[in-house]
C-alpha positions as YAML, in Angstrom:
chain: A
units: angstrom
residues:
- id: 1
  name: UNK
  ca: [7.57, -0.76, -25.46]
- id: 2
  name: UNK
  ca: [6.73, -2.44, -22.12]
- id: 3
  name: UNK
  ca: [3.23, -2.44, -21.56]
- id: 4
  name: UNK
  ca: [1.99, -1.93, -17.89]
- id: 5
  name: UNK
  ca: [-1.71, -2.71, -17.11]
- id: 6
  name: UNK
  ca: [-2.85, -0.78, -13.59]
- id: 7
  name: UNK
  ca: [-5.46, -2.90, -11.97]
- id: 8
  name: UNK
  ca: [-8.08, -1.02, -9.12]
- id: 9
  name: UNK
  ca: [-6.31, 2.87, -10.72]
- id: 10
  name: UNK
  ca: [-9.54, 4.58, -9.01]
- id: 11
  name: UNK
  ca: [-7.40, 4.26, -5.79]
- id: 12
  name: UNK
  ca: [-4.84, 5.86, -4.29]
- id: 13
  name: UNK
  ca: [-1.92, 4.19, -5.36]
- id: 14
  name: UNK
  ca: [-3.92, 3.73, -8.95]
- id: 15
  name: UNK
  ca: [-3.86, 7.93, -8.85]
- id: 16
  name: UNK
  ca: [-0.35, 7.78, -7.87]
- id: 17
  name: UNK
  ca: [0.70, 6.25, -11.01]
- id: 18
  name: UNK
  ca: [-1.82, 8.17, -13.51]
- id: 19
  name: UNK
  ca: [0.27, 11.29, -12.00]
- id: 20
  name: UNK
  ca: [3.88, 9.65, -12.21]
- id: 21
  name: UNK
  ca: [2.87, 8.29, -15.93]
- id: 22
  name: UNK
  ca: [1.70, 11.98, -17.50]
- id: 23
  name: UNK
  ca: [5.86, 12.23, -17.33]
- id: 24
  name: UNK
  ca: [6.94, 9.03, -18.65]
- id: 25
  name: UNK
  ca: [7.74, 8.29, -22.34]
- id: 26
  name: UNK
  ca: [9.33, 4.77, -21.81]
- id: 27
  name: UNK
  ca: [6.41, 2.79, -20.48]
- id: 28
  name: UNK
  ca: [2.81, 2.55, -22.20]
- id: 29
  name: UNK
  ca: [0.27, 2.26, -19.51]
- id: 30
  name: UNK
  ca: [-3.49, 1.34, -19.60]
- id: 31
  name: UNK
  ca: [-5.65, 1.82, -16.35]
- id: 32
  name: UNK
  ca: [-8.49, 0.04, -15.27]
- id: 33
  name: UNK
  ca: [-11.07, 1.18, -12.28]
- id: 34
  name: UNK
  ca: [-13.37, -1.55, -11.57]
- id: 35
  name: UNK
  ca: [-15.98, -0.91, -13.58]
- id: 36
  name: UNK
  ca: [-13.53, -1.62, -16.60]
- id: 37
  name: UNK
  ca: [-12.20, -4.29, -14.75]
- id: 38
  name: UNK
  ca: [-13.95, -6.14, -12.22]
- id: 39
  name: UNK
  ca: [-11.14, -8.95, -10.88]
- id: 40
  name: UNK
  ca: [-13.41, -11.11, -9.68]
- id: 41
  name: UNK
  ca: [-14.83, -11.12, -12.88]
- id: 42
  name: UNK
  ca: [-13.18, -13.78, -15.13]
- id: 43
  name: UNK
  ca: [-15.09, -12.32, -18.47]
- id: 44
  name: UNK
  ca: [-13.71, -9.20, -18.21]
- id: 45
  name: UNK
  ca: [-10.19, -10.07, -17.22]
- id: 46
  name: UNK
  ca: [-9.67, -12.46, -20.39]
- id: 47
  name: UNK
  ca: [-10.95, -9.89, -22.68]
- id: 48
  name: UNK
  ca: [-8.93, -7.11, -21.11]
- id: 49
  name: UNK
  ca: [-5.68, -9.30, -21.48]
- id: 50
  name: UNK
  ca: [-6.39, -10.69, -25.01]
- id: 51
  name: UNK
  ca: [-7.23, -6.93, -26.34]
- id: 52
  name: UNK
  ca: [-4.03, -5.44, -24.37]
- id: 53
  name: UNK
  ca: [-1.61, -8.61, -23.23]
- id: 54
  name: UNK
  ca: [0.38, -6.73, -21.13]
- id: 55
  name: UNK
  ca: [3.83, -7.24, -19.83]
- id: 56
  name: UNK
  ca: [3.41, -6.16, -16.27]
- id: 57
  name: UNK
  ca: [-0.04, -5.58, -14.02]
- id: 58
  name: UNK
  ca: [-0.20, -4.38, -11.23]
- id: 59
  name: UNK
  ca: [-2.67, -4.72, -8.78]
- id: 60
  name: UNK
  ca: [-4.05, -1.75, -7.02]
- id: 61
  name: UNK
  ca: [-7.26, -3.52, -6.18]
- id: 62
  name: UNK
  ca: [-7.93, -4.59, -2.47]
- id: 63
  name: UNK
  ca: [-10.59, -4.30, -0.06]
- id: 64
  name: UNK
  ca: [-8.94, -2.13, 2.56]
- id: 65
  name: UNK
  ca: [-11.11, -1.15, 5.20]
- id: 66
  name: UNK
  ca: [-9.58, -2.79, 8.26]
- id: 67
  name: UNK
  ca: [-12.80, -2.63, 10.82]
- id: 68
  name: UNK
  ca: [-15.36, -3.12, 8.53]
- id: 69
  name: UNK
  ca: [-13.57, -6.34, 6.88]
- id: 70
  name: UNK
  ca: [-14.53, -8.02, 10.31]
- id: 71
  name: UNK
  ca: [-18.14, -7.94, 9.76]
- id: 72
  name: UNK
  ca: [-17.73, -8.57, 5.86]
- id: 73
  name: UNK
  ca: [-15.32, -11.50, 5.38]
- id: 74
  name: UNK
  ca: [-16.93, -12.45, 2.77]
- id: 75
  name: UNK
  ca: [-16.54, -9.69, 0.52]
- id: 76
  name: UNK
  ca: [-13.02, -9.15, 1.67]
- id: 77
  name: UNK
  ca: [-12.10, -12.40, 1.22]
- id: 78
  name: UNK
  ca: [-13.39, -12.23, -2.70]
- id: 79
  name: UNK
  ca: [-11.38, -9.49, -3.14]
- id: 80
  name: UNK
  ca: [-8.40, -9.59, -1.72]
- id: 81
  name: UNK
  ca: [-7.89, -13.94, -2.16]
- id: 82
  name: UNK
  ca: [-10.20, -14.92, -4.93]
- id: 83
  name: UNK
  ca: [-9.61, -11.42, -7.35]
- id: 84
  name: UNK
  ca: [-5.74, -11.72, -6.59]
- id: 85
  name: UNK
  ca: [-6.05, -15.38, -7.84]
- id: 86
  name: UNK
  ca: [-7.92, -14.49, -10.71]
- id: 87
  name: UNK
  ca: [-5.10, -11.82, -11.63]
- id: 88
  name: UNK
  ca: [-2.33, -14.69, -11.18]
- id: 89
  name: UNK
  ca: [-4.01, -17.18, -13.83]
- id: 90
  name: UNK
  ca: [-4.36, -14.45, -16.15]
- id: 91
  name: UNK
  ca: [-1.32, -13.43, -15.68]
- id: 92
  name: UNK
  ca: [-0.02, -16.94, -16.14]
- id: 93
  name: UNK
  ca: [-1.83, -17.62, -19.30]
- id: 94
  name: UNK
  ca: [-0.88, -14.32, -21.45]
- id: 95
  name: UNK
  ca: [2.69, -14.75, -19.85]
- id: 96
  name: UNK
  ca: [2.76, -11.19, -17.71]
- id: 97
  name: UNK
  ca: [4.32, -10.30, -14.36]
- id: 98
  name: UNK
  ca: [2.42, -9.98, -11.68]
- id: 99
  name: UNK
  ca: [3.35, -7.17, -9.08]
- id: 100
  name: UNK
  ca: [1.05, -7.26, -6.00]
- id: 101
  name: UNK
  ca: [0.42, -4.94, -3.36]
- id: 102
  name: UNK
  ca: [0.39, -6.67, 0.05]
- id: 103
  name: UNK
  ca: [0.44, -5.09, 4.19]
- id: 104
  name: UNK
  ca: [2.30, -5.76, 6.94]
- id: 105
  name: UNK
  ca: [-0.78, -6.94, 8.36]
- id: 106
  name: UNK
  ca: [0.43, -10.21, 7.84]
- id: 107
  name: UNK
  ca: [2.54, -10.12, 10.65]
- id: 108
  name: UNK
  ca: [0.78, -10.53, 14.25]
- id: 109
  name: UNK
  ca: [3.81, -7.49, 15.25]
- id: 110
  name: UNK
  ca: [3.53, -8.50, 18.81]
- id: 111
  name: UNK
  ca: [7.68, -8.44, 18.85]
- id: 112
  name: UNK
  ca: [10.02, -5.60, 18.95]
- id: 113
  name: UNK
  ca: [12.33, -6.52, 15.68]
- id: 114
  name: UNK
  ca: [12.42, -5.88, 11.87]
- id: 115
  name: UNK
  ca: [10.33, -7.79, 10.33]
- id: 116
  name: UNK
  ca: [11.59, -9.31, 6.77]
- id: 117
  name: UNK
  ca: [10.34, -11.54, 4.37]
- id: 118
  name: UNK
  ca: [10.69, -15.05, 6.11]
- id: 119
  name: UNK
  ca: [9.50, -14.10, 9.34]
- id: 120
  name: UNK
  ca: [6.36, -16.49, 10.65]
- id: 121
  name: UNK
  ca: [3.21, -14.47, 9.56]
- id: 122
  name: UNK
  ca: [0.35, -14.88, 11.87]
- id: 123
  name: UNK
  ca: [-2.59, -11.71, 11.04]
- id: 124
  name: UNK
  ca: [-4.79, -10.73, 13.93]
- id: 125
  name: UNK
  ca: [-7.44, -9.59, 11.82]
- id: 126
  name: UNK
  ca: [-9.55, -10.57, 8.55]
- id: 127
  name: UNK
  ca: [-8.12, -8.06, 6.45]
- id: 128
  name: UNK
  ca: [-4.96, -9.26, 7.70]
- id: 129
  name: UNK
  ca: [-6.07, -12.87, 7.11]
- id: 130
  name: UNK
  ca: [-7.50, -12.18, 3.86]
- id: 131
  name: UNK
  ca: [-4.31, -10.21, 1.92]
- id: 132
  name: UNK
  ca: [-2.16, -13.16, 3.49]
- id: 133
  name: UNK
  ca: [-4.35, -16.30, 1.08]
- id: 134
  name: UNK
  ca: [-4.47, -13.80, -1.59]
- id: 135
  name: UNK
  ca: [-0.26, -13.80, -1.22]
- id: 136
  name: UNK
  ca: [-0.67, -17.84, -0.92]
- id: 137
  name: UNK
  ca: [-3.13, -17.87, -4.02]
- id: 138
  name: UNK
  ca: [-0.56, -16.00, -6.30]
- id: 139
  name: UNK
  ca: [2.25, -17.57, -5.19]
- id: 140
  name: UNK
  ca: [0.73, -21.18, -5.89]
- id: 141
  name: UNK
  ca: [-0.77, -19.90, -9.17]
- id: 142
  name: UNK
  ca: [1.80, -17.75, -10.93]
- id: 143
  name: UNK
  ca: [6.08, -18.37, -10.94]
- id: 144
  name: UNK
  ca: [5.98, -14.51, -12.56]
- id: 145
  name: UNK
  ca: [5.20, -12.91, -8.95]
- id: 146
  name: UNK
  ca: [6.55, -9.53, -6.96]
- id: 147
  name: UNK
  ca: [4.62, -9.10, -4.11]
- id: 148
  name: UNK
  ca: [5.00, -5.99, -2.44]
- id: 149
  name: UNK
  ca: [4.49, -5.44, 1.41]
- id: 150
  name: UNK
  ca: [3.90, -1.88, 2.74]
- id: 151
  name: UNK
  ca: [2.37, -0.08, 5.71]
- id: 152
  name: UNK
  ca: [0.36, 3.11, 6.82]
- id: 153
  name: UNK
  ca: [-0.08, 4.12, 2.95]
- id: 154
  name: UNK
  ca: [-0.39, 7.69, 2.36]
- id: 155
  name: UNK
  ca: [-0.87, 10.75, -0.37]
- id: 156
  name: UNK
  ca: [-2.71, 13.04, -1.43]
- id: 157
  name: UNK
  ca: [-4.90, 10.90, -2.89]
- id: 158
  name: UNK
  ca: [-8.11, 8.61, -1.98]
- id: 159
  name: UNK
  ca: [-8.14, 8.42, 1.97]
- id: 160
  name: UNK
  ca: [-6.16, 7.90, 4.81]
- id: 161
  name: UNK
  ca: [-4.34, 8.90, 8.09]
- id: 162
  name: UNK
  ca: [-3.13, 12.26, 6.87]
- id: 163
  name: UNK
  ca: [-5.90, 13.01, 5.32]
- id: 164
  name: UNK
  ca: [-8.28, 12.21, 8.19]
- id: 165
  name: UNK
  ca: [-5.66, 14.54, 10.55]
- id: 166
  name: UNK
  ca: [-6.38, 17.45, 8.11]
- id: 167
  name: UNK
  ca: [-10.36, 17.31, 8.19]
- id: 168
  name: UNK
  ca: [-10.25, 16.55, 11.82]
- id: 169
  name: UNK
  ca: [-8.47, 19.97, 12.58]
- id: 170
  name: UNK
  ca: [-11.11, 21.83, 10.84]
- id: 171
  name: UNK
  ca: [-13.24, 20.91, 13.41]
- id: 172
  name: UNK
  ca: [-11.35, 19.46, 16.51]
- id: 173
  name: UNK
  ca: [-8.71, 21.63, 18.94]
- id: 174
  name: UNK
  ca: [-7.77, 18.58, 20.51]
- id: 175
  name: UNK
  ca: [-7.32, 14.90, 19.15]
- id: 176
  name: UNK
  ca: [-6.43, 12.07, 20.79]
- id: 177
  name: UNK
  ca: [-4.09, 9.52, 18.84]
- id: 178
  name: UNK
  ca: [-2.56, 6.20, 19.44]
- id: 179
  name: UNK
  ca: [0.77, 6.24, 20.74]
- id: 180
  name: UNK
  ca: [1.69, 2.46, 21.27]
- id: 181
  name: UNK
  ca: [1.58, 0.82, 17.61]
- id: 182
  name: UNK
  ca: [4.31, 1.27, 16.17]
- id: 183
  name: UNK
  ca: [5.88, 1.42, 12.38]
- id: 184
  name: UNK
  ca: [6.34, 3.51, 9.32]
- id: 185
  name: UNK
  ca: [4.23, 5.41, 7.04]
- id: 186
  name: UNK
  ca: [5.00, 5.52, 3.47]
- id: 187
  name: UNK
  ca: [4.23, 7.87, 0.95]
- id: 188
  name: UNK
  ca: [2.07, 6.49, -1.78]
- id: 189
  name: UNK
  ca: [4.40, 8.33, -4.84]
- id: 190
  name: UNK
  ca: [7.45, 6.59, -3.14]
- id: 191
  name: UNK
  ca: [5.85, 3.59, -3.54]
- id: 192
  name: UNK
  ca: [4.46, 3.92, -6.95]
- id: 193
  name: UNK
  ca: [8.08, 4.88, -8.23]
- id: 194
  name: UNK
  ca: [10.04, 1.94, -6.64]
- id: 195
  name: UNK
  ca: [7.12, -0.38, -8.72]
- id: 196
  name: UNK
  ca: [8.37, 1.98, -11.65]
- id: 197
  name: UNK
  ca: [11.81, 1.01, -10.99]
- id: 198
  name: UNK
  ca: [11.28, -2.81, -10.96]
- id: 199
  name: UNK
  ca: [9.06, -2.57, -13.95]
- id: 200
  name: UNK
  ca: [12.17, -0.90, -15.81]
- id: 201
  name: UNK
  ca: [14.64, -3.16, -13.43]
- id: 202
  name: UNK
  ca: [16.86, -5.90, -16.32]
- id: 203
  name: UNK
  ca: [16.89, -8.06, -12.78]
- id: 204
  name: UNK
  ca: [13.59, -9.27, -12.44]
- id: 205
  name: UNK
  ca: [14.05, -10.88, -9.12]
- id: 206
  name: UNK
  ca: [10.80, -12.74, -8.61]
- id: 207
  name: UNK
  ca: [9.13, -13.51, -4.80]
- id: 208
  name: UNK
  ca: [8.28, -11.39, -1.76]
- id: 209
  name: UNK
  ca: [9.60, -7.85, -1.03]
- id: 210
  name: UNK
  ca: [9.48, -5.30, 1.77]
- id: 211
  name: UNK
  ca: [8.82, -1.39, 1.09]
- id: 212
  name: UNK
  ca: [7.89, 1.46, 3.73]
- id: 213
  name: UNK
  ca: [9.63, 4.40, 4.03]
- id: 214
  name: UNK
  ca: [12.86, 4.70, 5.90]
- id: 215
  name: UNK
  ca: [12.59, 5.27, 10.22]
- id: 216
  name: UNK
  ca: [10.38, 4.49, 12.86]
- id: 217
  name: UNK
  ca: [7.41, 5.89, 14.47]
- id: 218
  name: UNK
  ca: [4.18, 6.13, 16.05]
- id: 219
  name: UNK
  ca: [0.05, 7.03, 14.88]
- id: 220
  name: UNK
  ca: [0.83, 10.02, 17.42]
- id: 221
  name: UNK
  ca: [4.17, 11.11, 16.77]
- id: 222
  name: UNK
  ca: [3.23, 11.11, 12.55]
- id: 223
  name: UNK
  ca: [0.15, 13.05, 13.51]
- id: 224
  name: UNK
  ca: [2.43, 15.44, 15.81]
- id: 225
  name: UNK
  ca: [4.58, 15.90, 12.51]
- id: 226
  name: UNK
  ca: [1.59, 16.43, 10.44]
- id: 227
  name: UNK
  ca: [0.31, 19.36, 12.37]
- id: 228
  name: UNK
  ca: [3.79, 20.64, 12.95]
- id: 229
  name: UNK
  ca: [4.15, 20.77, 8.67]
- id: 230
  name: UNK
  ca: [1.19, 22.33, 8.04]
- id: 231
  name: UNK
  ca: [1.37, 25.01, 10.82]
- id: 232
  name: UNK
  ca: [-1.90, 24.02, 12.14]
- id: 233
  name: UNK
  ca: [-2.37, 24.75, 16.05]
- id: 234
  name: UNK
  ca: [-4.21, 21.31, 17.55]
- id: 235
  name: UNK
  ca: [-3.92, 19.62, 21.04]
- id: 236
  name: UNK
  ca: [-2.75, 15.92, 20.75]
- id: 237
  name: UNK
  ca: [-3.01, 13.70, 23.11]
- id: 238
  name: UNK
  ca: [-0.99, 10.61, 23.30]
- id: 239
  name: UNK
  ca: [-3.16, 7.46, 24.10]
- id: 240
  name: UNK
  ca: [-2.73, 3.79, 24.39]
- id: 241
  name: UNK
  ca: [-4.23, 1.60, 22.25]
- id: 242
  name: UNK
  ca: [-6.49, 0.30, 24.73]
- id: 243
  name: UNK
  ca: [-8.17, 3.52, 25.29]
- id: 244
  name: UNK
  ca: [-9.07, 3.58, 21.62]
- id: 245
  name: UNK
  ca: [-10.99, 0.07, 20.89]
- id: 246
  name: UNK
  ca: [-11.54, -0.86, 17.72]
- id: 247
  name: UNK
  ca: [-12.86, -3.95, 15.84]
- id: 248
  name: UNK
  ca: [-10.22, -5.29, 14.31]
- id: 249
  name: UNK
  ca: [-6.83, -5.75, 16.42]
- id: 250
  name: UNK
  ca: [-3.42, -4.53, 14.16]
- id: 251
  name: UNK
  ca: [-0.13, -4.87, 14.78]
- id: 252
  name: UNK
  ca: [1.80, -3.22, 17.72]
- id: 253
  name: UNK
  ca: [5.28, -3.32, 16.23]
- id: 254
  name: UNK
  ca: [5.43, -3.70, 12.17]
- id: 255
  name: UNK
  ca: [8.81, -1.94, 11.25]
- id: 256
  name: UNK
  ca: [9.61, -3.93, 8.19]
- id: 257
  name: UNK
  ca: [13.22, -4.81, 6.76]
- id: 258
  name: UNK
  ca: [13.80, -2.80, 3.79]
- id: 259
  name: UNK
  ca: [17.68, -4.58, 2.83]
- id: 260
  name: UNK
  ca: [16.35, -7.01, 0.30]
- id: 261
  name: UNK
  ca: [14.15, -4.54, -1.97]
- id: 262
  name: UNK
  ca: [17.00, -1.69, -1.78]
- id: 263
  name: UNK
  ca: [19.83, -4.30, -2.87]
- id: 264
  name: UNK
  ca: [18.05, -6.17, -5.16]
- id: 265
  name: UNK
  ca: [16.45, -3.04, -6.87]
- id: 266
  name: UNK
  ca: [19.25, -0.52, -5.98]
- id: 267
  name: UNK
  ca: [17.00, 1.55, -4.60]
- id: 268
  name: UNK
  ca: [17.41, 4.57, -2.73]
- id: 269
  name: UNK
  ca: [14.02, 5.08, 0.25]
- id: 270
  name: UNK
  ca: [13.54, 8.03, 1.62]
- id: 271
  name: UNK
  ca: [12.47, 8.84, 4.96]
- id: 272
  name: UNK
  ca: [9.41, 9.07, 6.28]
- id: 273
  name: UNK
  ca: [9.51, 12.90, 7.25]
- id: 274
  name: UNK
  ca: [11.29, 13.55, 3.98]
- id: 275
  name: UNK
  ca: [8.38, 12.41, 2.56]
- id: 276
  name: UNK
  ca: [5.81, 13.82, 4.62]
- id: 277
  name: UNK
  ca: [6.57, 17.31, 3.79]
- id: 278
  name: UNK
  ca: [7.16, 16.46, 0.33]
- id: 279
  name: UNK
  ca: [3.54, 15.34, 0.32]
- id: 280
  name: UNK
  ca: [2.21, 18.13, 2.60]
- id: 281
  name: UNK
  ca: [4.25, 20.63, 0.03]
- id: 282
  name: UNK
  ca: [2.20, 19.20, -2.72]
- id: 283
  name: UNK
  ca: [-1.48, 19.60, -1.02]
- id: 284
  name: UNK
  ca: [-0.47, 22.96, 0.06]
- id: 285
  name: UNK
  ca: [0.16, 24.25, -3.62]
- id: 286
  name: UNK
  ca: [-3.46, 22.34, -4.37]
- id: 287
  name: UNK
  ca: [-4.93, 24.57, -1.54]
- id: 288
  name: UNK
  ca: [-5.59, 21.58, 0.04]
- id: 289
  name: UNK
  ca: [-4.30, 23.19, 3.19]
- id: 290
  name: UNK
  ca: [-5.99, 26.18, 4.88]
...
């Protein structure tokens, strides 16, 4: 049976899968938080891989806080280069396949086009900066590589935009939301099953890939759809991103091209509203939605 290790599973995508794996016979999983596995420490990642030698890991691990990465580089930088590095040469030496969560925060997204894999990456912030050398790191350290690039992750698990739109209403009649970055959200789950697919794929096309949901839209327009779903009464206001400042500069435009995961990995991607309500169906029979 293929054995599938799930590096940083205290997260959301690392949730994602413990849900999607209480339903699957075929695969044998083991997940690791990180104070079972600390990537960045080498001690603990030989023992874990000599006890388990797993076919597949994937990492979940990452520091993800956008704005706060610009006054901690450092740490970010450990994380997201050096623990992704130290993942690869493990990897390397018990002969496993690396899968690796990357952003499209990579790209500088200052033109209107879909972005695929061999576009010129030029990130406008650290976080940005720092999930591009842990791509380099893996790629020079490991031949057994998928790296994975998404955008505006969601679920219904660990925190993020949807989330933050829900708690806000409880106290908020009126938000006002960036309308003039521009991409696609994608559901967590979605994501989580198309690393399922791979995993179970006879292909095993190696190198860089692009996943996001299907369509295009805005921070304002998915919050618009948010409130719309869960019948929530709330005054948004559209706003440039000027009028909303923040630390660390992101993308304007990063629409990624989805044509080499889906015919490589004859995969189906839903879109992003699909999935929206899908999720929003799900926190709603949790009572997560008053």
């Amino acid at each position: 049976m293929i054995k599938v290790l799930i590096v940083g599973a205290d997260g959301q995508m690392g949730q994602c899968f413990k849900t999607l794996a209480s339903n699957i016979t075929d695969l044998e999983f083991l997940f690791t938080g990180k104070q079972a596995l600390d990537i960045l420490n080498i001690n603990q990642l030989n023992t874990i891989f000599n006890l388990e030698n797993p076919n597949f890991v994937v990492n979940c691990a990452a520091y993800t806080a956008v704005d706060l990465a610009e006054d901690n580089e450092e740490i970010a930088q450990h994380i997201n280069e050096i623990g992704a590095q130290n993942l690869a040469l493990a990897c390397k030496q018990y002969n496993a396949t690396l899968i690796h969560l990357s952003t499209d925060f990579v790209f500088e997204g200052n033109v209107v086009k879909l972005l695929n894999e061999t576009d010129f990456v030029k990130p406008k912030s650290v976080y940005g900066s720092t999930k591009l050398a842990g791509e380099r790191a893996i790629q020079s350290a490991l031949d057994k590589h998928i790296i994975i690039r998404t955008s505006w992750l969601y679920s219904e698990y660990g925190n993020n935009f949807l989330k933050t739109m829900l708690y806000l209403s409880k106290t908020k009649s009126e938000l006002n939301i960036i309308a003039d970055q521009i991409g696609t959200p994608t559901y967590a789950m979605d994501l989580a099953n198309a690393i399922l697919c791979i995993i179970r794929s006879e292909k095993q096309t190696l190198g860089i890939f692009h996943y996001s949901n299907e369509g295009v839209t805005s921070w304002y327009d998915f919050a618009v759809a948010i409130f719309k779903l869960a019948k929530i009464k709330i005054q948004v206001n559209p706003i440039p991103n000027t009028a909303y400042p923040t630390k660390a500069s992101r993308p304007s435009f990063s629409v990624m091209d989805k044509s080499k995961i889906k015919q490589t990995y004859d995969l189906e991607i839903p879109h992003w509203l699909e999935s929206l309500e899908l999720c929003m169906e799900r926190l709603s029979a949790e009572g997560k939605i008053v």
